[in-house]
Amino acid sequence: MAETAPTMPLEKRRKQAKAPAPPVVAAQRKLGLWQRIRRDKVMLLLTLPGLLYFVVFHYVPLIGYMVAFQDYQPYLGYMHSAWVGVSNFTAAFADPDFWSATGNTLKIAVVQLVLFFPVPIALALLLNSIVSDKLRRFVQSVVYLPHFIGWVIIVSIFQQILGGAGLLPHVLESLGLPRYDMMTDPAAFPWLLALQTMWKDAGWGTIIILAALLSIDRGLYEASAIDGAGKWRRLWHVTLPGLSPVIILLLILNLGNILTVGFEQILLQRDAVGAGAGEVLDTYVYFHGIKDNAWGVAAAVGLVKAVIGTALVIGANKFAHRLGHEGVYRGADR
Amino acid sequence: MEKPTKLGLTGKGIVIVLVVAMVAYPLLGVIGTSFASQTDIIKSSGLVLWPSHPNLDAYRTVFTGGVVTRALLVSFGVTVFGTAASLLCTIGMAYGLSRRDVVGSRFILMTALFTMLFNAGVIPNFLLVKELGLYNTFAALVLPTMVSAFNLVVLRSFFMNLPEELYDAAKVDGAGDFRVLIQVVLPLSKAVLAVVGLFYAVSYWNAYFNALLYLGDADKWPLPMVLRTFVLQGQSLAEGGAGEAVAPQQAVQMAVLVVAVVPILLVYPFLQRYFTKGVLTGAIKG
């Protein structure tokens, strides 16, 4: 870290004028805040645009949540709109559509979690077991690809295959079976979403699990093989325990986002299945606020959702710490 | 270890082929259909893998319509400018926060990371964009999603993992912080920059929600919004054009899809090899 400068002039003035970066450890305690800011001015200046972004587009909007307590009128603005206390919240809680949206959100989240969550793990184990390097790379680059395709395109492709004029209904018809259009079937909506998520992101989800697999000690496999463990026992007793920190981490992240179920994806398909099955909390906020100008109610619902979501992440992370796992943010800052 | 059994091997082979086919078939089908004629489409009920008489009628319709061409230009512009702005901000911030002794770096980092836990939400963001006067401007497609905390973490931990000696050596040679960034750090970070750049570019290229929220005029729409109206909502593209080439509706829709996917398919192979390296240095160690 610090370069050796045994014969530093004692006068502090001189030191500042010339020496390229004083010995850091010793100097840090002595430098005042202002001097440190001056020393780091380039670094801080480089940080500034990004910091500005986060403050303006992530923290300042939080002030906008006061709309949740107002009868907000766009032409009056924040300052002149009337304060209404918590009546927006009571209005939302009295709205059956709100509860139906909450129910849909949870239903979709559970189906996604159960159906989608194990797939990347299974796929990663499969990829990992491919011995040929070339083949594995090929399969990987194919399964990663859909991650980079946008939702509009993916939904269009699904429309082409499953939709009314698409492949599946035709095939069913030619087999003498009744036509079935999954894209407009409210009952199938959560499954459809999970299917699309799988197509898009299952491959990409394997990256982190493959990395975790690499970090498992090879010696453990050899030792357990010598002890007579077969392939499946090794999977159960060596591989899965080795993966468990990553799996728990992913699970926590998923739980934290449980109220945010594929907003963009759902918004594209809500009309096809109708609001009864297709309305989730995010679309409720969007349609009530921006389409119907019920700003206060929409903001109130958004606020409730944001608070619960944040509490879930923090709670789940605490819980993971309890279990002796690293959790999310300790991992994020190291 | 023991040799794999024949049964296991064929089973695995079948699964792998199935997985690859499930990804590849729809994509190839879309490409094939965009070149297909009406009879092909009817015969194969929607997705044509191998058109019998491939033709470019659909593309002619797409590019003479004007709508798609304009949207393409918007998407290209937003992607190029957005990615450049995002990269600049992210690089600066990641580098500024990569040295532990910088004043306040911990606080600033937390300010950024904390945003991963919550999202301000649609309504407050919309009101902010309006208040800032960004409504109906292209800047609204870039600014609200300019820096991703995830990409920031990836870059920062990559910078932190560069050998300490490099920084020291450059400092001894008299380079300031900025020169170290330009002449030492960035040239060593090409792989991770390529990946982060791709992430940004892809998200700008695919974004439709910002446009849906913040763009009132349909003539400013980027490609995904045009896709949404013409493919998902089934509006016709031929807005009273000359109409000499009567391309089938489905072929036209698939041609628009192809136009939207091709740029990704073009850059993907070049960047693909960096994924694992680039993402993991950040995600796992980070």
Coordinates of C-alpha atoms in Angstrom, one line a residue:
Chain A
M1 CA 0.0 0.0 0.0
A2 CA 2.2 2.8 1.3
E3 CA 5.5 3.3 -0.4
T4 CA 8.5 3.6 1.7
A5 CA 9.5 7.1 2.3
P6 CA 11.9 7.0 5.2
T7 CA 13.1 10.5 5.0
M8 CA 10.0 12.5 4.8
P9 CA 10.6 16.2 5.5
L10 CA 9.0 17.0 8.8
E11 CA 7.4 20.2 7.8
K12 CA 3.8 19.5 6.9
R13 CA 3.7 22.3 4.3
R14 CA 6.4 20.8 2.1
K15 CA 4.8 17.4 2.3
Q16 CA 1.6 18.6 0.8
A17 CA 3.4 20.5 -2.0
K18 CA 5.4 17.8 -3.5
A19 CA 5.4 14.2 -2.1
P20 CA 3.3 11.9 -4.3
A21 CA 0.7 10.6 -1.9
P22 CA 2.0 10.5 1.7
P23 CA 2.2 7.2 3.5
V24 CA -1.4 6.4 3.7
V25 CA -1.9 4.6 7.0
A26 CA 0.0 7.1 9.0
A27 CA -1.4 10.1 7.2
Q28 CA -5.0 9.1 7.3
R29 CA -5.4 9.7 11.0
K30 CA -3.8 13.2 10.8
L31 CA -5.6 14.5 7.7
G32 CA -8.7 16.5 8.3
L33 CA -11.9 15.9 6.4
W34 CA -11.2 18.8 4.1
Q35 CA -7.7 17.7 3.3
R36 CA -8.9 14.2 2.6
I37 CA -11.5 15.6 0.2
R38 CA -8.9 17.5 -1.5
R39 CA -6.6 14.5 -1.8
D40 CA -9.4 12.4 -3.2
K41 CA -11.0 15.1 -5.4
V42 CA -10.5 13.2 -8.6
M43 CA -12.0 10.1 -7.3
L44 CA -14.9 11.9 -5.8
L45 CA -15.5 13.9 -9.0
L46 CA -15.6 10.6 -10.9
T47 CA -18.1 9.3 -8.5
L48 CA -20.4 12.3 -8.7
P49 CA -22.4 11.6 -11.8
G50 CA -23.4 8.2 -10.6
L51 CA -24.2 9.4 -7.1
L52 CA -26.3 12.1 -8.6
Y53 CA -28.2 9.6 -10.6
F54 CA -29.0 7.4 -7.6
V55 CA -30.1 10.4 -5.5
V56 CA -32.2 12.0 -8.2
F57 CA -33.9 8.9 -9.5
H58 CA -34.0 6.6 -6.5
Y59 CA -34.2 8.9 -3.4
V60 CA -35.9 12.0 -4.6
P61 CA -38.9 10.0 -5.9
L62 CA -39.5 8.8 -2.3
I63 CA -40.7 12.3 -1.6
G64 CA -43.3 11.8 -4.3
Y65 CA -44.9 9.2 -2.1
M66 CA -46.5 12.0 -0.2
V67 CA -49.0 11.8 -3.0
A68 CA -50.3 8.7 -1.2
F69 CA -51.6 11.0 1.6
Q70 CA -53.0 13.6 -0.8
D71 CA -55.9 14.0 -3.1
Y72 CA -53.3 14.7 -5.8
Q73 CA -54.3 16.9 -8.7
P74 CA -51.6 17.2 -11.4
Y75 CA -52.5 20.9 -12.1
L76 CA -52.2 21.8 -8.5
G77 CA -49.0 19.9 -7.8
Y78 CA -47.7 18.5 -4.5
M79 CA -47.8 21.8 -2.7
H80 CA -51.4 22.7 -3.3
S81 CA -53.2 19.3 -3.4
A82 CA -55.3 18.7 -0.4
W83 CA -54.1 16.4 2.4
V84 CA -56.4 13.5 3.0
G85 CA -54.7 11.5 5.7
V86 CA -54.9 7.7 5.2
S87 CA -58.1 7.7 3.2
N88 CA -56.3 6.6 0.1
F89 CA -55.2 3.5 1.9
T90 CA -58.6 2.7 3.3
A91 CA -60.0 3.3 -0.2
A92 CA -57.5 0.8 -1.6
F93 CA -58.2 -1.8 1.1
A94 CA -61.9 -1.5 0.4
D95 CA -61.5 -2.1 -3.3
P96 CA -62.1 -5.8 -4.2
D97 CA -59.9 -5.3 -7.3
F98 CA -57.0 -4.6 -5.0
W99 CA -57.5 -7.9 -3.2
S100 CA -57.9 -9.7 -6.4
A101 CA -54.6 -8.2 -7.6
T102 CA -52.9 -9.2 -4.4
G103 CA -54.3 -12.7 -4.8
N104 CA -53.1 -12.9 -8.4
T105 CA -49.7 -11.6 -7.4
L106 CA -49.2 -14.2 -4.8
K107 CA -50.6 -17.0 -7.0
I108 CA -48.2 -16.1 -9.8
A109 CA -45.3 -15.7 -7.4
V110 CA -45.8 -19.1 -5.9
V111 CA -46.2 -20.8 -9.3
Q112 CA -43.0 -19.1 -10.5
L113 CA -41.1 -20.1 -7.4
V114 CA -42.1 -23.7 -7.4
L115 CA -41.9 -24.2 -11.2
F116 CA -39.0 -22.0 -12.2
F117 CA -36.7 -22.0 -9.2
P118 CA -35.4 -25.6 -9.4
V119 CA -34.9 -25.5 -13.2
P120 CA -31.6 -23.6 -13.4
I121 CA -30.2 -25.8 -10.7
A122 CA -31.1 -29.0 -12.6
L123 CA -29.9 -27.4 -15.8
A124 CA -26.6 -26.5 -14.2
L125 CA -26.1 -30.0 -13.0
L126 CA -26.7 -31.3 -16.4
L127 CA -24.4 -28.8 -18.1
N128 CA -21.8 -29.5 -15.5
S129 CA -21.9 -33.2 -16.3
I130 CA -21.2 -32.7 -20.0
V131 CA -17.6 -33.9 -20.3
S132 CA -16.9 -32.5 -23.7
D133 CA -15.7 -29.0 -23.4
K134 CA -16.8 -28.0 -26.9
L135 CA -20.3 -29.4 -26.6
R136 CA -20.8 -27.8 -23.2
R137 CA -19.8 -24.4 -24.5
F138 CA -22.2 -24.8 -27.4
V139 CA -25.1 -25.8 -25.2
Q140 CA -24.3 -22.9 -22.8
S141 CA -24.2 -20.3 -25.5
V142 CA -27.6 -21.5 -26.8
V143 CA -29.3 -21.5 -23.4
Y144 CA -27.9 -18.2 -22.4
L145 CA -29.2 -16.5 -25.5
P146 CA -32.9 -15.9 -24.7
H147 CA -31.9 -13.9 -21.6
F148 CA -30.9 -11.1 -24.0
I149 CA -34.2 -11.1 -25.9
G150 CA -36.7 -8.6 -24.7
W151 CA -40.2 -9.5 -23.3
V152 CA -42.0 -8.0 -26.2
I153 CA -40.3 -10.4 -28.6
I154 CA -40.7 -13.3 -26.3
V155 CA -44.4 -12.7 -25.8
S156 CA -44.7 -12.3 -29.6
I157 CA -43.0 -15.7 -30.2
F158 CA -45.2 -17.4 -27.6
Q159 CA -48.2 -15.8 -29.3
Q160 CA -47.0 -17.3 -32.6
I161 CA -46.7 -20.8 -31.1
L162 CA -49.5 -21.0 -28.5
G163 CA -51.8 -18.1 -29.5
G164 CA -55.1 -18.4 -31.4
A165 CA -53.7 -18.4 -34.9
G166 CA -50.6 -20.2 -33.8
L167 CA -49.0 -23.6 -34.0
L168 CA -50.4 -25.4 -31.0
P169 CA -54.2 -24.8 -31.8
H170 CA -53.5 -26.0 -35.3
V171 CA -51.7 -29.1 -34.2
L172 CA -54.5 -29.9 -31.7
E173 CA -57.1 -29.4 -34.4
S174 CA -55.4 -31.7 -36.8
L175 CA -55.2 -34.3 -34.1
G176 CA -59.0 -34.0 -33.7
L177 CA -58.7 -32.4 -30.3
P178 CA -60.5 -29.2 -29.3
R179 CA -58.6 -26.0 -30.0
Y180 CA -56.9 -24.5 -27.0
D181 CA -55.5 -21.0 -26.7
M182 CA -53.3 -20.8 -23.7
M183 CA -52.6 -17.1 -24.2
T184 CA -56.2 -16.2 -23.4
D185 CA -57.0 -18.8 -20.7
P186 CA -57.2 -17.0 -17.3
A187 CA -56.7 -20.3 -15.4
A188 CA -53.5 -21.0 -17.2
F189 CA -52.0 -17.5 -16.9
P190 CA -49.6 -18.2 -14.0
W191 CA -48.3 -21.3 -15.7
L192 CA -47.9 -19.5 -19.0
L193 CA -45.8 -16.8 -17.2
A194 CA -43.7 -19.4 -15.6
L195 CA -43.1 -21.1 -18.9
Q196 CA -42.0 -17.9 -20.5
T197 CA -39.7 -17.0 -17.6
M198 CA -38.2 -20.5 -17.9
W199 CA -37.6 -20.1 -21.6
K200 CA -36.0 -16.7 -21.1
D201 CA -33.9 -17.1 -18.0
A202 CA -33.4 -20.7 -17.0
G203 CA -30.1 -20.9 -18.9
W204 CA -28.9 -17.6 -17.6
G205 CA -29.7 -18.6 -14.0
T206 CA -27.2 -21.5 -14.4
I207 CA -24.2 -19.2 -14.5
I208 CA -24.1 -18.6 -10.8
I209 CA -24.8 -22.2 -9.9
L210 CA -22.1 -23.4 -12.3
A211 CA -19.6 -21.2 -10.5
A212 CA -20.7 -22.6 -7.2
L213 CA -20.2 -26.1 -8.5
L214 CA -16.7 -25.2 -9.6
S215 CA -15.9 -24.1 -6.1
I216 CA -16.8 -27.5 -4.5
D217 CA -13.7 -29.3 -3.4
R218 CA -12.8 -32.1 -5.8
G219 CA -11.3 -34.1 -2.9
L220 CA -14.7 -34.5 -1.3
Y221 CA -16.0 -36.4 -4.4
E222 CA -12.9 -38.7 -4.4
A223 CA -13.2 -39.3 -0.7
S224 CA -16.9 -40.2 -0.9
A225 CA -16.3 -42.3 -4.0
I226 CA -13.7 -44.3 -2.1
D227 CA -16.1 -44.6 0.8
G228 CA -18.4 -46.3 -1.7
A229 CA -20.9 -43.6 -2.4
G230 CA -22.6 -43.9 -5.8
K231 CA -23.4 -41.2 -8.2
W232 CA -26.7 -40.2 -6.6
R233 CA -25.3 -40.3 -3.1
R234 CA -22.5 -38.0 -4.1
L235 CA -25.0 -35.7 -5.6
W236 CA -27.0 -35.7 -2.4
H237 CA -24.2 -35.6 0.1
V238 CA -21.6 -33.5 -1.6
T239 CA -23.0 -31.5 -4.4
L240 CA -26.2 -30.2 -2.9
P241 CA -24.7 -29.2 0.4
G242 CA -22.0 -27.4 -1.6
L243 CA -24.6 -25.5 -3.5
S244 CA -26.8 -24.7 -0.5
P245 CA -25.4 -21.2 0.2
V246 CA -26.0 -20.1 -3.3
I247 CA -29.4 -21.7 -3.4
I248 CA -30.4 -19.9 -0.2
L249 CA -29.1 -16.6 -1.5
L250 CA -31.2 -16.9 -4.6
L251 CA -34.2 -18.0 -2.6
I252 CA -33.9 -14.8 -0.4
L253 CA -33.6 -12.6 -3.5
N254 CA -36.7 -14.3 -4.9
L255 CA -38.6 -13.9 -1.7
G256 CA -37.7 -10.2 -1.6
N257 CA -39.1 -9.8 -5.0
I258 CA -42.2 -11.9 -4.4
L259 CA -44.6 -8.9 -4.9
T260 CA -42.8 -7.8 -8.1
V261 CA -43.8 -10.6 -10.5
G262 CA -42.6 -9.8 -14.0
F263 CA -44.3 -6.4 -14.4
E264 CA -43.3 -5.9 -18.0
Q265 CA -44.1 -9.4 -19.0
I266 CA -47.6 -9.2 -17.4
L267 CA -48.4 -5.8 -18.7
L268 CA -48.0 -7.1 -22.3
Q269 CA -50.4 -9.9 -21.7
R270 CA -52.9 -8.5 -19.3
D271 CA -55.4 -7.5 -22.0
A272 CA -55.4 -11.0 -23.5
V273 CA -56.5 -12.8 -20.3
G274 CA -58.4 -10.0 -18.8
A275 CA -57.9 -8.1 -15.5
G276 CA -59.5 -10.9 -13.5
A277 CA -56.4 -13.1 -13.8
G278 CA -53.9 -10.7 -15.3
E279 CA -54.1 -7.8 -12.8
V280 CA -51.2 -7.8 -10.3
L281 CA -50.2 -5.2 -7.8
D282 CA -47.8 -3.4 -10.3
T283 CA -50.4 -3.3 -13.0
Y284 CA -53.0 -2.2 -10.5
V285 CA -50.8 0.8 -9.7
Y286 CA -50.1 1.5 -13.3
F287 CA -53.7 1.4 -14.5
H288 CA -55.2 3.3 -11.6
G289 CA -52.5 5.9 -11.4
I290 CA -51.4 6.7 -14.8
K291 CA -54.4 5.6 -16.8
D292 CA -57.3 6.5 -14.5
N293 CA -55.7 9.4 -12.7
A294 CA -56.4 7.9 -9.2
W295 CA -52.9 9.1 -8.2
G296 CA -53.4 8.9 -4.5
V297 CA -54.8 5.4 -4.3
A298 CA -52.2 4.1 -6.8
A299 CA -49.4 5.7 -4.8
A300 CA -50.7 4.3 -1.6
V301 CA -50.8 0.7 -3.0
G302 CA -47.3 1.3 -4.4
L303 CA -46.1 2.4 -1.0
V304 CA -47.6 -0.6 0.8
K305 CA -46.0 -2.9 -1.8
A306 CA -42.6 -1.2 -1.5
V307 CA -42.6 -1.3 2.3
I308 CA -43.6 -5.0 2.4
G309 CA -41.1 -5.9 -0.3
T310 CA -38.2 -4.2 1.5
A311 CA -39.2 -5.7 4.8
L312 CA -39.3 -9.1 3.2
V313 CA -35.7 -8.8 1.8
I314 CA -34.3 -7.5 5.1
G315 CA -36.2 -10.1 7.1
A316 CA -35.2 -13.0 4.8
N317 CA -31.6 -11.8 5.0
K318 CA -31.6 -11.7 8.8
F319 CA -33.1 -15.1 8.8
A320 CA -30.3 -16.4 6.6
H321 CA -27.7 -14.9 9.0
R322 CA -29.4 -16.7 11.8
L323 CA -29.0 -19.9 9.9
G324 CA -25.3 -19.1 9.6
H325 CA -25.3 -18.2 5.9
E326 CA -23.9 -15.2 4.4
G327 CA -27.1 -13.8 3.1
V328 CA -27.2 -11.0 0.5
Y329 CA -25.6 -7.8 1.5
R330 CA -22.7 -9.1 3.3
G331 CA -22.0 -10.7 0.0
A332 CA -22.5 -7.5 -1.9
D333 CA -19.8 -5.6 -0.1
R334 CA -16.5 -7.2 0.2
Chain B
M1 CA -14.6 -42.6 -10.9
E2 CA -16.8 -45.1 -12.6
K3 CA -17.7 -45.0 -16.2
P4 CA -21.1 -43.6 -17.1
T5 CA -23.6 -46.2 -18.1
K6 CA -24.9 -46.3 -21.7
L7 CA -28.5 -45.7 -20.5
G8 CA -27.5 -42.6 -18.5
L9 CA -25.5 -41.3 -21.4
T10 CA -28.3 -41.6 -24.0
G11 CA -30.8 -40.1 -21.5
K12 CA -28.6 -37.2 -20.9
G13 CA -28.1 -36.8 -24.7
I14 CA -31.8 -36.7 -25.3
V15 CA -32.3 -34.1 -22.6
I16 CA -29.6 -31.9 -24.0
V17 CA -31.0 -32.1 -27.5
L18 CA -34.4 -31.3 -26.2
V19 CA -33.2 -28.3 -24.3
V20 CA -31.3 -26.9 -27.3
A21 CA -34.2 -27.6 -29.6
M22 CA -36.6 -25.8 -27.3
V23 CA -34.5 -22.6 -27.5
A24 CA -33.5 -22.9 -31.1
Y25 CA -36.8 -24.0 -32.7
P26 CA -38.8 -20.8 -32.0
L27 CA -36.0 -18.6 -33.0
L28 CA -35.3 -20.4 -36.3
G29 CA -39.1 -20.6 -36.9
V30 CA -39.4 -16.9 -36.6
I31 CA -36.6 -16.3 -39.0
G32 CA -37.9 -18.9 -41.5
T33 CA -41.5 -17.5 -41.3
S34 CA -40.3 -14.0 -42.1
F35 CA -39.1 -15.3 -45.5
A36 CA -42.1 -17.4 -46.1
S37 CA -45.1 -17.1 -48.5
Q38 CA -48.7 -17.4 -47.5
T39 CA -49.0 -21.0 -48.7
D40 CA -46.0 -22.0 -46.6
I41 CA -47.5 -20.4 -43.5
I42 CA -50.9 -22.1 -43.9
K43 CA -49.3 -25.4 -44.6
S44 CA -47.1 -25.4 -41.5
S45 CA -49.7 -23.7 -39.4
G46 CA -47.7 -20.7 -38.2
L47 CA -44.0 -21.3 -37.9
V48 CA -42.1 -22.1 -41.1
L49 CA -38.7 -23.6 -40.5
W50 CA -37.7 -23.9 -44.1
P51 CA -39.7 -21.7 -46.6
S52 CA -40.1 -23.4 -50.0
H53 CA -39.8 -20.1 -51.9
P54 CA -38.0 -17.7 -49.7
N55 CA -38.6 -14.1 -50.5
L56 CA -38.0 -10.7 -49.1
D57 CA -41.5 -9.3 -49.5
A58 CA -42.0 -9.0 -45.7
Y59 CA -38.9 -7.0 -45.3
R60 CA -39.8 -4.8 -48.2
T61 CA -43.1 -4.1 -46.5
V62 CA -41.4 -3.5 -43.1
F63 CA -38.9 -1.0 -44.5
T64 CA -41.2 0.9 -46.8
G65 CA -43.7 1.4 -44.0
G66 CA -41.5 4.1 -42.4
V67 CA -42.8 3.3 -39.0
V68 CA -40.3 0.5 -38.4
T69 CA -37.4 2.4 -39.9
R70 CA -38.1 5.4 -37.7
A71 CA -38.4 3.2 -34.6
L72 CA -35.1 1.5 -35.5
L73 CA -33.4 4.8 -35.6
V74 CA -34.8 5.8 -32.3
S75 CA -33.8 2.5 -30.8
F76 CA -30.3 2.7 -32.2
G77 CA -29.8 6.2 -31.0
V78 CA -31.1 5.5 -27.5
T79 CA -29.0 2.4 -27.3
V80 CA -25.8 4.1 -28.4
F81 CA -26.2 7.2 -26.3
G82 CA -27.7 5.4 -23.4
T83 CA -25.0 2.8 -23.2
A84 CA -22.2 5.4 -23.5
A85 CA -23.8 7.5 -20.7
S86 CA -24.4 4.5 -18.5
L87 CA -20.9 3.1 -19.0
L88 CA -19.2 6.5 -18.3
C89 CA -21.2 7.0 -15.1
T90 CA -20.7 3.4 -13.9
I91 CA -17.0 3.4 -14.7
G92 CA -16.5 6.6 -12.8
M93 CA -18.4 5.6 -9.8
A94 CA -17.0 2.1 -9.7
Y95 CA -13.5 3.4 -9.9
G96 CA -14.1 6.2 -7.4
L97 CA -15.4 3.6 -4.9
S98 CA -12.8 1.0 -5.6
R99 CA -10.1 2.4 -3.3
R100 CA -11.0 1.9 0.3
D101 CA -9.4 5.1 1.6
V102 CA -11.4 7.5 -0.4
V103 CA -13.4 9.8 1.8
G104 CA -17.0 8.8 2.2
S105 CA -16.7 5.9 -0.2
R106 CA -18.5 3.5 2.1
F107 CA -21.4 5.9 2.6
I108 CA -21.7 6.5 -1.2
L109 CA -21.5 2.8 -1.9
M110 CA -24.3 2.1 0.6
T111 CA -26.4 4.9 -1.0
A112 CA -26.1 3.1 -4.3
L113 CA -26.5 -0.5 -3.0
F114 CA -29.5 0.4 -0.9
T115 CA -31.4 1.0 -4.0
M116 CA -31.3 -2.7 -4.8
L117 CA -33.6 -3.2 -1.9
F118 CA -36.3 -0.9 -2.9
N119 CA -37.7 0.7 -5.9
A120 CA -39.3 4.1 -5.9
G121 CA -42.3 2.8 -7.9
V122 CA -44.2 3.8 -11.0
I123 CA -46.1 6.8 -9.7
P124 CA -43.4 8.7 -7.9
N125 CA -41.0 8.1 -10.9
F126 CA -43.6 9.3 -13.3
L127 CA -44.3 12.4 -11.3
L128 CA -40.5 13.1 -11.0
V129 CA -40.0 12.7 -14.8
K130 CA -42.8 15.1 -15.4
E131 CA -41.5 17.6 -12.8
L132 CA -38.1 17.5 -14.4
G133 CA -39.6 18.3 -17.8
L134 CA -38.4 15.1 -19.3
Y135 CA -41.9 13.9 -20.3
N136 CA -42.0 13.2 -24.1
T137 CA -38.2 13.5 -24.5
F138 CA -35.7 10.8 -25.5
A139 CA -33.8 11.6 -22.3
A140 CA -36.7 10.0 -20.4
L141 CA -35.7 6.7 -22.1
V142 CA -32.2 6.9 -20.7
L143 CA -31.9 8.9 -17.5
P144 CA -34.4 7.1 -15.2
T145 CA -32.5 3.8 -15.6
M146 CA -29.0 5.0 -16.3
V147 CA -26.9 3.2 -13.7
S148 CA -27.6 -0.3 -12.5
A149 CA -26.4 -1.0 -9.0
F150 CA -25.7 -4.6 -10.1
N151 CA -23.4 -3.5 -12.9
L152 CA -21.7 -1.1 -10.5
V153 CA -20.9 -3.9 -8.1
V154 CA -19.6 -6.0 -10.9
L155 CA -17.2 -3.3 -12.1
R156 CA -16.2 -2.2 -8.7
S157 CA -15.1 -5.6 -7.5
F158 CA -13.3 -6.2 -10.8
F159 CA -11.3 -2.9 -10.2
M160 CA -10.6 -3.9 -6.6
N161 CA -9.3 -7.3 -7.7
L162 CA -6.7 -5.8 -10.0
P163 CA -3.2 -6.2 -8.4
E164 CA -2.5 -3.4 -5.9
E165 CA 1.1 -3.1 -7.3
L166 CA -0.3 -1.7 -10.6
Y167 CA -1.8 1.2 -8.9
D168 CA 1.3 1.8 -6.8
A169 CA 3.6 1.6 -9.8
A170 CA 1.6 4.1 -11.7
K171 CA 1.4 6.4 -8.7
V172 CA 5.2 6.2 -8.3
D173 CA 5.6 7.1 -12.0
G174 CA 3.6 10.2 -11.2
A175 CA 0.3 9.4 -12.7
G176 CA -2.8 11.0 -11.0
D177 CA -6.0 9.1 -10.3
F178 CA -7.5 10.0 -13.6
R179 CA -4.5 8.8 -15.6
V180 CA -4.4 5.6 -13.7
L181 CA -7.9 5.0 -14.7
I182 CA -7.4 5.8 -18.4
Q183 CA -4.0 4.2 -18.9
V184 CA -3.9 1.3 -16.5
V185 CA -7.3 0.2 -15.2
L186 CA -9.4 0.5 -18.4
P187 CA -7.1 -1.3 -20.7
L188 CA -7.0 -4.2 -18.3
S189 CA -10.8 -4.3 -17.9
K190 CA -11.8 -4.8 -21.5
A191 CA -13.6 -8.1 -20.8
V192 CA -15.7 -6.9 -18.0
L193 CA -16.4 -3.6 -19.8
A194 CA -17.6 -5.6 -22.8
V195 CA -20.0 -7.5 -20.6
V196 CA -21.3 -4.6 -18.7
G197 CA -21.7 -2.6 -21.9
L198 CA -23.6 -5.5 -23.4
F199 CA -26.0 -5.6 -20.4
Y200 CA -26.7 -1.9 -20.8
A201 CA -27.0 -2.0 -24.5
V202 CA -29.4 -5.0 -24.3
S203 CA -31.6 -3.3 -21.7
Y204 CA -31.8 -0.1 -23.8
W205 CA -32.5 -2.1 -26.9
N206 CA -35.3 -4.1 -25.3
A207 CA -36.8 -1.4 -23.1
Y208 CA -40.4 -0.5 -23.8
F209 CA -41.7 0.4 -20.3
N210 CA -40.0 3.8 -20.1
A211 CA -41.3 4.6 -23.6
L212 CA -44.8 3.5 -22.6
L213 CA -44.7 5.6 -19.5
Y214 CA -42.9 8.7 -20.7
L215 CA -43.5 9.1 -24.4
G216 CA -46.8 10.5 -25.4
D217 CA -46.1 10.8 -29.1
A218 CA -46.2 7.6 -31.1
D219 CA -43.7 8.9 -33.6
K220 CA -41.0 8.9 -30.9
W221 CA -41.5 5.2 -30.1
P222 CA -38.6 2.8 -30.1
L223 CA -38.8 -0.5 -31.7
P224 CA -40.2 -2.6 -28.9
M225 CA -43.2 -0.3 -28.6
V226 CA -43.8 -0.7 -32.4
L227 CA -43.5 -4.4 -32.0
R228 CA -46.1 -4.3 -29.3
T229 CA -48.7 -2.6 -31.4
F230 CA -48.0 -4.4 -34.6
V231 CA -47.3 -7.9 -33.4
L232 CA -49.1 -8.2 -30.1
Q233 CA -52.0 -6.0 -30.7
G234 CA -52.2 -7.1 -34.3
Q235 CA -52.4 -3.7 -36.1
S236 CA -51.5 -3.7 -39.7
L237 CA -48.2 -2.2 -40.8
A238 CA -49.1 -1.3 -44.3
E239 CA -50.4 2.2 -43.8
G240 CA -51.8 2.7 -47.2
G241 CA -48.5 2.3 -49.0
A242 CA -48.1 1.4 -52.7
G243 CA -48.7 -2.2 -51.8
E244 CA -47.1 -3.9 -54.8
A245 CA -45.6 -6.6 -52.6
V246 CA -48.4 -8.3 -50.7
A247 CA -46.6 -10.0 -47.9
P248 CA -48.5 -12.2 -45.6
Q249 CA -49.3 -10.5 -42.3
Q250 CA -47.6 -13.2 -40.2
A251 CA -44.4 -12.9 -42.3
V252 CA -44.4 -9.2 -41.8
Q253 CA -44.8 -9.6 -38.1
M254 CA -42.0 -12.1 -37.9
A255 CA -39.8 -9.8 -40.0
V256 CA -40.2 -7.1 -37.5
L257 CA -39.2 -9.6 -34.8
V258 CA -36.1 -10.6 -36.8
V259 CA -35.2 -6.9 -37.2
A260 CA -35.4 -6.5 -33.4
V261 CA -33.4 -9.6 -32.6
V262 CA -30.7 -9.4 -35.3
P263 CA -28.5 -6.8 -33.5
I264 CA -28.4 -9.0 -30.4
L265 CA -27.5 -12.0 -32.5
L266 CA -24.7 -10.1 -34.1
V267 CA -22.9 -8.9 -31.0
Y268 CA -23.7 -12.0 -28.9
P269 CA -21.0 -14.4 -30.3
F270 CA -18.3 -11.8 -29.8
L271 CA -19.2 -11.2 -26.2
Q272 CA -20.4 -14.6 -25.2
R273 CA -16.9 -15.8 -24.1
Y274 CA -16.7 -13.0 -21.6
F275 CA -19.9 -13.8 -19.8
T276 CA -18.7 -16.3 -17.3
K277 CA -15.4 -14.5 -16.7
G278 CA -16.9 -11.0 -16.5
V279 CA -20.0 -11.8 -14.5
L280 CA -18.4 -14.1 -12.1
T281 CA -15.5 -11.9 -11.1
G282 CA -18.2 -9.5 -10.0
A283 CA -21.1 -11.6 -8.8
I284 CA -19.3 -14.3 -6.8
K285 CA -16.4 -12.4 -5.3
G286 CA -18.5 -9.2 -5.1

